[in-house]
Coordinates of C-alpha atoms in Angstrom, one line a residue:
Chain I
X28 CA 0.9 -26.6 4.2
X29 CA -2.1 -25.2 2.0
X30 CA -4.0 -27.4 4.7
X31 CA -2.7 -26.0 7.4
X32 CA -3.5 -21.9 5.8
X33 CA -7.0 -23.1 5.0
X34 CA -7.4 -24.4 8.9
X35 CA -6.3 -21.2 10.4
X36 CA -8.2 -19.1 7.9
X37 CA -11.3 -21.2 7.5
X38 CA -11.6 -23.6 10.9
X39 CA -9.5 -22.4 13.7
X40 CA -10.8 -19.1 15.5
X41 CA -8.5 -16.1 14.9
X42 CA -6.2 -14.4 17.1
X43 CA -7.8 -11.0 18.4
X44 CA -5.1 -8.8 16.2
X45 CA -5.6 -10.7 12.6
X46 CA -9.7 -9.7 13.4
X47 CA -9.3 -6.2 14.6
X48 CA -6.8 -5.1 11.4
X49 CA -9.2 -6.5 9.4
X50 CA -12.1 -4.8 10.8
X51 CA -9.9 -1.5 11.3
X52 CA -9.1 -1.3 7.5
X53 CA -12.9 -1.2 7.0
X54 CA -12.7 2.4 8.1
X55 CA -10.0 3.6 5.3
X56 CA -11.2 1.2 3.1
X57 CA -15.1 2.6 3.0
X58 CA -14.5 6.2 2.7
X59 CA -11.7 4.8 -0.4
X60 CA -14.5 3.4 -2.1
X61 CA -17.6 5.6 -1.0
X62 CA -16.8 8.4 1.1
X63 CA -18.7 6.8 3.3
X64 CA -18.5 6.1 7.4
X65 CA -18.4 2.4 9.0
X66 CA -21.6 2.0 10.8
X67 CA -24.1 -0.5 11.4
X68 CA -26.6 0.5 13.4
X69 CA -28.5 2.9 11.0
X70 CA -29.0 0.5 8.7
X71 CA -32.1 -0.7 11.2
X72 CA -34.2 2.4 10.3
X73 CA -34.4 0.7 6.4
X74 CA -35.2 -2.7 7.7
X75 CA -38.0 -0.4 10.2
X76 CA -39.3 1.0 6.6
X77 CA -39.3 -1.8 5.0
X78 CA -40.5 -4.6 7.9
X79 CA -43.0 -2.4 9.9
X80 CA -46.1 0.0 9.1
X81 CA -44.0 3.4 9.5
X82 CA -45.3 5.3 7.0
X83 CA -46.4 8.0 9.2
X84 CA -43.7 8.0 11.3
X85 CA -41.9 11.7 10.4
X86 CA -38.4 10.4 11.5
X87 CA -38.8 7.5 9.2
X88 CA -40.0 9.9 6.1
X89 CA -37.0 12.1 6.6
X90 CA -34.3 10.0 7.2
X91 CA -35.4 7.0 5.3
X92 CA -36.2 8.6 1.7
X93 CA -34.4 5.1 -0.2
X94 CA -34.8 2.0 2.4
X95 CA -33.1 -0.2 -0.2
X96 CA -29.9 1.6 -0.2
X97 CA -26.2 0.6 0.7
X98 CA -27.0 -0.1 4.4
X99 CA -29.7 -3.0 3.8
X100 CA -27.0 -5.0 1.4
X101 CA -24.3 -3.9 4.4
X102 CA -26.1 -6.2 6.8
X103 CA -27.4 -8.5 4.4
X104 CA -23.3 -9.4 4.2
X105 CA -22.6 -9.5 7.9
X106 CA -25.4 -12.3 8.1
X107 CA -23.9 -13.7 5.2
X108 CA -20.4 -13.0 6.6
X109 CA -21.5 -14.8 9.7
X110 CA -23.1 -18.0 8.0
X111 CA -19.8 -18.4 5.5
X112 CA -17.5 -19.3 8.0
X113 CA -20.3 -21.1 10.9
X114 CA -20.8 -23.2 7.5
X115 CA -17.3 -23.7 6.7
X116 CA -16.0 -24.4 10.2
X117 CA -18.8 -26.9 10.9
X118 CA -20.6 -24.6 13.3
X119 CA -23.4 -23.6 11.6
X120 CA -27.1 -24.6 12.6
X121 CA -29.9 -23.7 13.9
X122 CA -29.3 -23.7 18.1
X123 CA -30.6 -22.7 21.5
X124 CA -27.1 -22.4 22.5
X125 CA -25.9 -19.1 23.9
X126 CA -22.8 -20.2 25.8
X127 CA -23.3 -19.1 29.6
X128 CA -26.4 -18.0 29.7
X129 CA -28.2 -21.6 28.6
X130 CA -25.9 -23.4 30.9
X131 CA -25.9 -21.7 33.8
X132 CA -29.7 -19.5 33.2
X133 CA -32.1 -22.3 33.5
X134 CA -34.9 -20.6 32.1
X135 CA -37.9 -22.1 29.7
X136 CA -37.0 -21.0 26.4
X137 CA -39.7 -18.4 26.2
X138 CA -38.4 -17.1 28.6
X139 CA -34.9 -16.1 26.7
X140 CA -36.9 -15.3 23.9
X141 CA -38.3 -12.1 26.0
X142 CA -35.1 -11.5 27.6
X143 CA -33.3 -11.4 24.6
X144 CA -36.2 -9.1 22.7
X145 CA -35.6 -7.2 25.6
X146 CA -32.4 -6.1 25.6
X147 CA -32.7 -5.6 21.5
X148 CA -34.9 -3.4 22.2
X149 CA -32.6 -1.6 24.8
X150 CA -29.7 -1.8 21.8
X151 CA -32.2 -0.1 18.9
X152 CA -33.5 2.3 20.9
X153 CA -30.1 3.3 22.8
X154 CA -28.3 3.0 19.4
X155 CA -30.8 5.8 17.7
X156 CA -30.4 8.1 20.9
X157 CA -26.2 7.8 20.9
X158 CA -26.4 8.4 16.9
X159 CA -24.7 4.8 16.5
X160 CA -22.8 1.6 17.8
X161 CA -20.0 0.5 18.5
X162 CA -18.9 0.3 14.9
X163 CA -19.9 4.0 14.0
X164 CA -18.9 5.1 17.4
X165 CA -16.4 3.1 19.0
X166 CA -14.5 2.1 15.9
X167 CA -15.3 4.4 13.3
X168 CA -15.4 7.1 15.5
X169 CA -12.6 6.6 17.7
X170 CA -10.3 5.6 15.1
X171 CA -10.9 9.4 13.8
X172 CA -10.4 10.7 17.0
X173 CA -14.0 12.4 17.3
X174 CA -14.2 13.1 21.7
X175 CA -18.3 12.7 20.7
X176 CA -17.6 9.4 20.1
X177 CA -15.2 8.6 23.0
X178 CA -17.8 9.9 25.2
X179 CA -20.6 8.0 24.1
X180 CA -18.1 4.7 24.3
X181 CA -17.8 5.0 27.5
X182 CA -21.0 4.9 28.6
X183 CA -21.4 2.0 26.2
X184 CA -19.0 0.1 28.3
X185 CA -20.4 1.5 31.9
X186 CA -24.4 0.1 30.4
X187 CA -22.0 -2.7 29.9
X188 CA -20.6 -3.6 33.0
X189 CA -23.3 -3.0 34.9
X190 CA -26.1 -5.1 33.0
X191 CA -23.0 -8.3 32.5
X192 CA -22.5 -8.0 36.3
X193 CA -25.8 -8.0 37.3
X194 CA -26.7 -10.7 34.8
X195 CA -23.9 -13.2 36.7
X196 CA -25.1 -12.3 40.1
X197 CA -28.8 -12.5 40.2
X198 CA -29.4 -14.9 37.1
X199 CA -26.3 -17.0 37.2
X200 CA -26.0 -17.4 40.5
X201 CA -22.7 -15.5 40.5
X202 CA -21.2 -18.9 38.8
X203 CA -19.3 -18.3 35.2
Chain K
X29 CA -17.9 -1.0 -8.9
X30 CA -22.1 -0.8 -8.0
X31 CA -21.8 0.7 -4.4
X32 CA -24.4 -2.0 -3.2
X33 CA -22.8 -5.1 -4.3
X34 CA -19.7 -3.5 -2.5
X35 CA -21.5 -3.5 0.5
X36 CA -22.5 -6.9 -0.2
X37 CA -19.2 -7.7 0.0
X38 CA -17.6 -5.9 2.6
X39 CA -20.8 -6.9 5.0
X40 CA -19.8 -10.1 4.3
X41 CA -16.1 -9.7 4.9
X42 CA -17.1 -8.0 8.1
X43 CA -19.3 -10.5 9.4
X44 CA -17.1 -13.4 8.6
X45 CA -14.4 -11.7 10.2
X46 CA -16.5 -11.6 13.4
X47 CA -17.3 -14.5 13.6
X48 CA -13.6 -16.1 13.0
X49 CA -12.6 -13.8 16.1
X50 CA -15.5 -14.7 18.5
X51 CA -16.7 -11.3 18.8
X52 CA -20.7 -13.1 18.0
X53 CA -20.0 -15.2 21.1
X54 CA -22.2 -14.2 24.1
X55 CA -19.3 -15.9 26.7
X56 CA -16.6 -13.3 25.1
X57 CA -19.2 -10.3 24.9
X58 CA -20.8 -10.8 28.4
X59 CA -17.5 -12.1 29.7
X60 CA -15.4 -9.2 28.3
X61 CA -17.8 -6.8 31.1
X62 CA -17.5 -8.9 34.0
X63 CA -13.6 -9.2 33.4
X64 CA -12.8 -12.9 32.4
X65 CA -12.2 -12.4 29.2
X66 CA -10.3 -9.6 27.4
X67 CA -10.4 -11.0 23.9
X68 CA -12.5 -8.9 22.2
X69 CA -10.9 -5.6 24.2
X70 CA -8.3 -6.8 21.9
X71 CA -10.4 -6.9 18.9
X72 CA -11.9 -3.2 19.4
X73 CA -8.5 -1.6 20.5
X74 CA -6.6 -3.3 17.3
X75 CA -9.5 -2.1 15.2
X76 CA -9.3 1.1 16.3
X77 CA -5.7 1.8 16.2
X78 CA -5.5 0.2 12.3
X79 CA -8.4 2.3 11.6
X80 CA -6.9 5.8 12.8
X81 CA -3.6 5.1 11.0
X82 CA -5.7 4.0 8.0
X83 CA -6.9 6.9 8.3
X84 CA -3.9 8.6 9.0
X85 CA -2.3 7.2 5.3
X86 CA -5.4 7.8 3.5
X87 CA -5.3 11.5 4.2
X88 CA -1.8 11.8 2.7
X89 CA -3.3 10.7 -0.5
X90 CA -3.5 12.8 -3.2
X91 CA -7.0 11.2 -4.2
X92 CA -8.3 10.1 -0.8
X93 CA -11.7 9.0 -2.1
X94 CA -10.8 7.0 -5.4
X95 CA -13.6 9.6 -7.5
X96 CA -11.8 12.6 -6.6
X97 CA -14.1 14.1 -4.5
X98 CA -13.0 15.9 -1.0
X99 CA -13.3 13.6 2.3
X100 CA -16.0 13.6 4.3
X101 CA -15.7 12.7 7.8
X102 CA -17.7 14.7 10.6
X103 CA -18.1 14.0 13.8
X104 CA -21.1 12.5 15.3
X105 CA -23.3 15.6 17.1
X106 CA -24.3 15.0 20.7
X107 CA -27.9 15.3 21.8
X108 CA -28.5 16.2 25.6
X109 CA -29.9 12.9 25.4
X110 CA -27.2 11.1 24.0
X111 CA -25.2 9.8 27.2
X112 CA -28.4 8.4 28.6
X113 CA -28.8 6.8 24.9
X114 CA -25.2 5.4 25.5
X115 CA -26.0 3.7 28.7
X116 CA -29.9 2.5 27.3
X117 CA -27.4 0.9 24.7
X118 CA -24.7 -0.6 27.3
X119 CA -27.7 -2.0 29.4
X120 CA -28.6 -4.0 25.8
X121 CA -24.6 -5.0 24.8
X122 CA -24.8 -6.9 28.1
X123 CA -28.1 -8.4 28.0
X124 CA -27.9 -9.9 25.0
X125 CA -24.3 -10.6 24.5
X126 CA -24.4 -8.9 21.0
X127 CA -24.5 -5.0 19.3
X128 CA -26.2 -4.3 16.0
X129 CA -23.4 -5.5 13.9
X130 CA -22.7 -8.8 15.9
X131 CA -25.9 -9.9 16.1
X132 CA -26.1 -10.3 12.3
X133 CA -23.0 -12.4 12.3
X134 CA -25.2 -14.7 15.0
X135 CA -28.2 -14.8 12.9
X136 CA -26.1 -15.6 10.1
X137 CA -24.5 -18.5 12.4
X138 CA -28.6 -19.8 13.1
X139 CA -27.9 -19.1 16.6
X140 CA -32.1 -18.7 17.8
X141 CA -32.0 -16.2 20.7
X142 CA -29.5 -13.7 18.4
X143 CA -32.9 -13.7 16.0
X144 CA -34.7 -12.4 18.9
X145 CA -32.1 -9.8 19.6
X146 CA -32.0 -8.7 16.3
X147 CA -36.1 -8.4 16.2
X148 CA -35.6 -6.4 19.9
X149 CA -33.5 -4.1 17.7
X150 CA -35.5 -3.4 14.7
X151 CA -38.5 -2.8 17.2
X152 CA -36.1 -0.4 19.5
X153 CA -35.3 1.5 16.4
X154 CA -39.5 1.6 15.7
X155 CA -39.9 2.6 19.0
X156 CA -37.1 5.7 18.6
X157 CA -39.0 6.5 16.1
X158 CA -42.4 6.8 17.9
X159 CA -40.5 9.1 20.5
X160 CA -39.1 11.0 18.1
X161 CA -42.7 12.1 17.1
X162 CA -43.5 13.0 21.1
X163 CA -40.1 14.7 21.7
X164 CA -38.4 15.9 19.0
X165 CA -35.4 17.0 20.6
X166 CA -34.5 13.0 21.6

């Protein structure tokens, strides 16, 4: 029984509901606490300050006064979030593997390393010009009914479509 | 509670919570957009209708921030630019089979190509910055 709890906590992969309540009650739960909105995607303007020679960069001044504040510890969890339960489900380590695209995208790996610096790039600079991701926007946002942040979801998803589709026809062959 | 080491903790609740429900796996992400796999449409649209009752409950409260003070939730503002910053964004989701928040659930999983998505980003965000100087209105 207790075995059985820990498996489907700890081991099995969770159905989509028991994830999304979870991550939904992050919205209430954060402006409980802190008054504060869900969002990740700001948090890479401290890691900018802090990583990279900004200091002349205006945006970075004005916006960034405290790089070490909430939003640096926020994703310092979700890493740590993500190696808890790779560790504890015996998934974790240090791999090439990205599902489709290593099987079916035979590319050298240098080649995914520029692809996928690539389309971060396309994320951090698309993310600053939306005003967020899909957490501040599509959850957060959503969830509070803002019609900014439906807006913006959508063309999160259209980007979406189009750069997943294209990647399965021309790269993989149109195989999945 | 110090507001950081919440943070800490509700990263890491966040991120583990990601992970358990695949939504740091490139076949869901990628495969959500072409239409084979619907999980994580599940994830988002559960996430979102817990959130907004949540949110919904949390407004009935006669203390809906635990210190008292009023609730502050705006909206976010649109830019002119902002629909074209949407798409930039979508273009990236489905290249590299990852947003900002997931892909720190796959560096946290030692997946190698999700370090180089989350590098892309940080250097995205530099290079928002460097356009911000040029055009101010972006």
């Amino acid at each position: 029984m207790i075995l059985e709890i820990y498996s489907n906590i700890f081991i099995n992969p969770w159905p989509y509901w028991a994830g999304g309540i979870i991550i939904g009650l992050l919205v209430p739960l954060l402006y409980y606490y802190y008054n504060t909105a869900l969002g990740v995607s700001t948090g890479y303007g401290n890691l900018v300050k802090i990583l990279l020679p900004a200091g002349k960069l205006k945006w970075i001044q004005e916006k960034y006064p405290d790089p070490w504040n909430w939003r640096v510890y926020f994703i310092a969890g979700i890493i740590l979030g993500g190696f808890i339960s790779s560790t504890l489900s015996g998934n974790f380590g240090f791999t090439l593997d990205m599902g489709r695209f290593t099987t079916l995208v035979g590319w050298p790996t240098i080649a995914g390393v520029i692809y996928f610096f690539s389309g971060g790039l396309l994320l951090g600079l698309g993310a600053r010009i939306a005003g967020g991701c899909t957490s501040g926007h599509s959850i957060h946002g959503i969830a509070n009914l803002h019609g900014s942040s439906i807006l913006v979801t959508i063309f999160f998803l259209i980007g979406g479509i189009i750069a997943a589709n294209l990647v399965q026809a021309v790269l993989m062959g149109g195989n999945w | 509670m110090n507001k950081n080491l919440g943070f800490l903790g509700f990263g890491t609740l966040f991120g583990f919570v990601l992970s358990r429900t695949g939504a740091s796996d490139y076949d869901l992400i990628v495969g959500m957009f072409i239409g084979y796999d619907y999980t994580l449409v599940g994830v988002i649209g559960t996430a979102i209708i817990t959130g907004a009752i949540g949110m919904r409950i949390l407004n009935k409260f006669k203390h809906p921030v635990k210190n008292g003070e009023p609730l502050k939730v705006k909206a976010k503002e649109l830019s002119r630019w902002s629909i074209l910053g949407a798409g930039i964004f979508g273009l990236g989701w489905g290249i590299t089979g990852a947003c900002p928040g997931t892909v720190l659930a796959q560096l946290g999983e030692g997946k190698i190509y999700g370090f180089f998505s989350f590098i892309g980003m940080i250097f995205g965000t530099y290079l928002y910055a460097r356009l911000k100087e040029k055009y101010p209105l972006l």
